[in-house]
GROMACS .gro file of C-alpha atoms in nm:
model
  212
    1UNK     CA    1  -6.562  -7.831   2.813
    2UNK     CA    2  -6.401  -7.924   2.470
    3UNK     CA    3  -6.032  -7.923   2.545
    4UNK     CA    4  -5.783  -7.966   2.253
    5UNK     CA    5  -5.406  -8.016   2.322
    6UNK     CA    6  -5.210  -7.879   2.046
    7UNK     CA    7  -4.876  -7.809   1.901
    8UNK     CA    8  -4.726  -7.804   1.563
    9UNK     CA    9  -4.414  -7.970   1.716
   10UNK     CA   10  -4.412  -8.313   1.783
   11UNK     CA   11  -4.268  -8.469   2.083
   12UNK     CA   12  -4.386  -8.243   2.361
   13UNK     CA   13  -4.589  -8.484   2.523
   14UNK     CA   14  -4.949  -8.402   2.406
   15UNK     CA   15  -5.063  -8.749   2.413
   16UNK     CA   16  -4.900  -8.799   2.768
   17UNK     CA   17  -5.104  -8.503   2.912
   18UNK     CA   18  -5.417  -8.580   2.699
   19UNK     CA   19  -5.449  -8.941   2.841
   20UNK     CA   20  -5.369  -8.806   3.198
   21UNK     CA   21  -5.608  -8.516   3.190
   22UNK     CA   22  -5.890  -8.757   3.055
   23UNK     CA   23  -5.798  -9.007   3.295
   24UNK     CA   24  -5.781  -8.772   3.595
   25UNK     CA   25  -6.112  -8.629   3.507
   26UNK     CA   26  -6.292  -8.983   3.489
   27UNK     CA   27  -6.150  -9.035   3.846
   28UNK     CA   28  -6.335  -8.750   3.939
   29UNK     CA   29  -6.650  -8.894   3.841
   30UNK     CA   30  -6.694  -8.721   3.542
   31UNK     CA   31  -6.796  -8.864   3.190
   32UNK     CA   32  -6.498  -8.808   2.931
   33UNK     CA   33  -6.424  -8.897   2.576
   34UNK     CA   34  -6.104  -8.904   2.422
   35UNK     CA   35  -6.086  -8.804   2.053
   36UNK     CA   36  -5.750  -8.900   1.903
   37UNK     CA   37  -5.705  -8.657   1.629
   38UNK     CA   38  -5.350  -8.775   1.540
   39UNK     CA   39  -5.302  -8.983   1.238
   40UNK     CA   40  -5.034  -9.189   1.451
   41UNK     CA   41  -5.311  -9.308   1.676
   42UNK     CA   42  -5.101  -9.281   2.006
   43UNK     CA   43  -5.373  -9.205   2.237
   44UNK     CA   44  -5.568  -9.524   2.079
   45UNK     CA   45  -5.271  -9.721   2.126
   46UNK     CA   46  -5.270  -9.622   2.488
   47UNK     CA   47  -5.637  -9.740   2.530
   48UNK     CA   48  -5.567 -10.063   2.368
   49UNK     CA   49  -5.266 -10.132   2.579
   50UNK     CA   50  -5.494 -10.108   2.879
   51UNK     CA   51  -5.765 -10.317   2.757
   52UNK     CA   52  -5.516 -10.572   2.661
   53UNK     CA   53  -5.437 -10.619   3.006
   54UNK     CA   54  -5.778 -10.629   3.146
   55UNK     CA   55  -5.782 -10.287   3.318
   56UNK     CA   56  -6.092 -10.100   3.367
   57UNK     CA   57  -6.208  -9.876   3.096
   58UNK     CA   58  -6.178  -9.517   3.228
   59UNK     CA   59  -6.337  -9.301   2.945
   60UNK     CA   60  -6.434  -9.363   2.594
   61UNK     CA   61  -6.195  -9.332   2.295
   62UNK     CA   62  -6.252  -9.226   1.917
   63UNK     CA   63  -6.011  -9.176   1.644
   64UNK     CA   64  -6.101  -8.873   1.420
   65UNK     CA   65  -5.784  -8.769   1.222
   66UNK     CA   66  -6.018  -8.573   0.964
   67UNK     CA   67  -6.079  -8.230   0.855
   68UNK     CA   68  -6.408  -8.223   0.932
   69UNK     CA   69  -6.368  -8.295   1.285
   70UNK     CA   70  -6.544  -7.950   1.402
   71UNK     CA   71  -6.851  -8.053   1.220
   72UNK     CA   72  -6.841  -8.405   1.425
   73UNK     CA   73  -6.681  -8.327   1.769
   74UNK     CA   74  -7.000  -8.114   1.921
   75UNK     CA   75  -7.215  -8.448   1.858
   76UNK     CA   76  -6.966  -8.656   2.074
   77UNK     CA   77  -6.945  -8.351   2.331
   78UNK     CA   78  -7.328  -8.371   2.390
   79UNK     CA   79  -7.260  -8.753   2.538
   80UNK     CA   80  -7.021  -8.652   2.799
   81UNK     CA   81  -6.907  -8.388   3.049
   82UNK     CA   82  -6.578  -8.344   2.898
   83UNK     CA   83  -6.399  -8.398   2.539
   84UNK     CA   84  -6.054  -8.393   2.552
   85UNK     CA   85  -5.876  -8.369   2.210
   86UNK     CA   86  -5.521  -8.503   2.133
   87UNK     CA   87  -5.459  -8.301   1.835
   88UNK     CA   88  -5.196  -8.362   1.548
   89UNK     CA   89  -4.851  -8.208   1.493
   90UNK     CA   90  -4.761  -8.063   1.143
   91UNK     CA   91  -5.081  -8.033   0.987
   92UNK     CA   92  -5.234  -7.710   0.975
   93UNK     CA   93  -5.542  -7.815   0.814
   94UNK     CA   94  -5.665  -8.046   1.079
   95UNK     CA   95  -5.516  -7.810   1.368
   96UNK     CA   96  -5.738  -7.547   1.211
   97UNK     CA   97  -6.031  -7.804   1.239
   98UNK     CA   98  -5.951  -7.876   1.580
   99UNK     CA   99  -5.954  -7.554   1.663
  100UNK     CA  100  -6.313  -7.472   1.547
  101UNK     CA  101  -6.434  -7.714   1.778
  102UNK     CA  102  -6.272  -7.645   2.105
  103UNK     CA  103  -6.363  -7.435   2.366
  104UNK     CA  104  -5.984  -7.440   2.535
  105UNK     CA  105  -5.663  -7.493   2.364
  106UNK     CA  106  -5.373  -7.627   2.563
  107UNK     CA  107  -5.038  -7.587   2.393
  108UNK     CA  108  -4.790  -7.821   2.562
  109UNK     CA  109  -4.414  -7.671   2.553
  110UNK     CA  110  -4.086  -7.840   2.656
  111UNK     CA  111  -3.904  -7.556   2.814
  112UNK     CA  112  -3.630  -7.545   2.545
  113UNK     CA  113  -3.557  -7.257   2.294
  114UNK     CA  114  -3.657  -7.471   2.003
  115UNK     CA  115  -3.994  -7.555   2.134
  116UNK     CA  116  -4.059  -7.172   2.224
  117UNK     CA  117  -3.951  -7.077   1.878
  118UNK     CA  118  -4.186  -7.355   1.723
  119UNK     CA  119  -4.474  -7.241   1.921
  120UNK     CA  120  -4.503  -6.928   1.708
  121UNK     CA  121  -4.709  -7.138   1.420
  122UNK     CA  122  -4.957  -7.267   1.666
  123UNK     CA  123  -4.988  -6.903   1.814
  124UNK     CA  124  -5.055  -6.807   1.477
  125UNK     CA  125  -5.330  -7.051   1.412
  126UNK     CA  126  -5.500  -6.988   1.737
  127UNK     CA  127  -5.512  -6.605   1.685
  128UNK     CA  128  -5.663  -6.693   1.332
  129UNK     CA  129  -5.915  -6.926   1.486
  130UNK     CA  130  -6.010  -6.640   1.742
  131UNK     CA  131  -6.114  -6.427   1.474
  132UNK     CA  132  -6.432  -6.651   1.383
  133UNK     CA  133  -6.453  -6.776   1.749
  134UNK     CA  134  -6.367  -6.497   1.986
  135UNK     CA  135  -6.471  -6.673   2.312
  136UNK     CA  136  -6.194  -6.922   2.216
  137UNK     CA  137  -5.909  -6.937   2.526
  138UNK     CA  138  -5.584  -7.080   2.488
  139UNK     CA  139  -5.273  -7.137   2.712
  140UNK     CA  140  -4.949  -7.274   2.739
  141UNK     CA  141  -4.842  -7.571   2.966
  142UNK     CA  142  -4.514  -7.621   3.058
  143UNK     CA  143  -4.440  -7.999   3.024
  144UNK     CA  144  -4.124  -8.232   3.073
  145UNK     CA  145  -3.944  -7.974   3.265
  146UNK     CA  146  -3.612  -8.075   3.397
  147UNK     CA  147  -3.610  -7.840   3.701
  148UNK     CA  148  -3.206  -7.864   3.756
  149UNK     CA  149  -3.130  -7.697   3.420
  150UNK     CA  150  -3.141  -7.324   3.373
  151UNK     CA  151  -3.381  -7.323   3.095
  152UNK     CA  152  -3.600  -7.543   3.285
  153UNK     CA  153  -3.581  -7.280   3.579
  154UNK     CA  154  -3.610  -6.987   3.318
  155UNK     CA  155  -3.901  -7.141   3.124
  156UNK     CA  156  -4.174  -6.948   3.245
  157UNK     CA  157  -3.983  -6.606   3.225
  158UNK     CA  158  -3.929  -6.680   2.858
  159UNK     CA  159  -4.297  -6.761   2.778
  160UNK     CA  160  -4.373  -6.405   2.976
  161UNK     CA  161  -4.280  -6.274   2.616
  162UNK     CA  162  -4.556  -6.492   2.436
  163UNK     CA  163  -4.911  -6.346   2.361
  164UNK     CA  164  -5.054  -6.633   2.537
  165UNK     CA  165  -5.061  -6.678   2.892
  166UNK     CA  166  -4.893  -6.993   3.089
  167UNK     CA  167  -5.089  -7.204   3.297
  168UNK     CA  168  -4.922  -7.185   3.671
  169UNK     CA  169  -4.921  -7.597   3.692
  170UNK     CA  170  -4.606  -7.766   3.560
  171UNK     CA  171  -4.551  -8.107   3.459
  172UNK     CA  172  -4.184  -8.242   3.530
  173UNK     CA  173  -3.982  -8.507   3.340
  174UNK     CA  174  -4.052  -8.822   3.520
  175UNK     CA  175  -3.973  -9.208   3.427
  176UNK     CA  176  -4.330  -9.282   3.560
  177UNK     CA  177  -4.439  -9.091   3.279
  178UNK     CA  178  -4.283  -9.330   3.014
  179UNK     CA  179  -4.373  -9.656   3.241
  180UNK     CA  180  -4.749  -9.559   3.231
  181UNK     CA  181  -4.734  -9.508   2.843
  182UNK     CA  182  -4.582  -9.856   2.832
  183UNK     CA  183  -4.837 -10.013   3.099
  184UNK     CA  184  -5.159  -9.840   2.968
  185UNK     CA  185  -5.189  -9.687   3.307
  186UNK     CA  186  -5.222  -9.333   3.486
  187UNK     CA  187  -4.965  -9.248   3.685
  188UNK     CA  188  -5.190  -9.242   3.964
  189UNK     CA  189  -5.236  -9.604   3.934
  190UNK     CA  190  -4.849  -9.676   3.926
  191UNK     CA  191  -4.771  -9.429   4.235
  192UNK     CA  192  -5.084  -9.298   4.358
  193UNK     CA  193  -4.895  -9.066   4.613
  194UNK     CA  194  -4.615  -8.952   4.380
  195UNK     CA  195  -4.492  -8.619   4.236
  196UNK     CA  196  -4.636  -8.704   3.908
  197UNK     CA  197  -4.982  -8.761   4.022
  198UNK     CA  198  -5.010  -8.456   4.225
  199UNK     CA  199  -4.868  -8.270   3.913
  200UNK     CA  200  -5.127  -8.400   3.722
  201UNK     CA  201  -5.420  -8.339   3.964
  202UNK     CA  202  -5.289  -7.955   4.008
  203UNK     CA  203  -5.285  -7.930   3.626
  204UNK     CA  204  -5.666  -8.052   3.612
  205UNK     CA  205  -5.737  -7.820   3.911
  206UNK     CA  206  -5.642  -7.521   3.732
  207UNK     CA  207  -5.777  -7.659   3.381
  208UNK     CA  208  -6.136  -7.698   3.552
  209UNK     CA  209  -6.115  -7.344   3.713
  210UNK     CA  210  -6.007  -7.209   3.356
  211UNK     CA  211  -6.286  -7.356   3.169
  212UNK     CA  212  -6.570  -7.232   3.424
   0.00000   0.00000   0.00000
């Protein structure tokens, strides 16, 4: 599976989800390559922090923020069970190249009206790509949900009007995700039996079923 995480809006938690999806797949015995297509290189920074602390490498990581990504990604994918692409925000040409490489696209959205409105540009790019690649499938993933807010509770209803489905699994706003980013670790490594680890596990379960 080549899974791309994309949203033209920044700050929606793409890198956190990408590293945790890759890490969870690796924990399950799969070979994984994480492709960082964001020029900021945040996913590679996370991998480097991990290496600096002497932690075991979970998966391969490659930086490839180029518009030729769709030509190079398939070769990388042949070396692993799963290729996870942490896509760029606000760079339409690079996003298009990522879409042409992917089998599945996950669009992380925070439960806020601004995020829902901003997702329209990403939806347009996906539908454009599906003209050339009809088998390409895409879905929203509700991320950083604050369950005590009204908009958090109504996020799924708000997404019902969108042309893409939303995964059932949701990831809530939790401090442990920020701690994991700073430490170069997975939430499972910090709090193995915690709610955050269970949410990531549920998300990966659903992704694997979706990819089958």
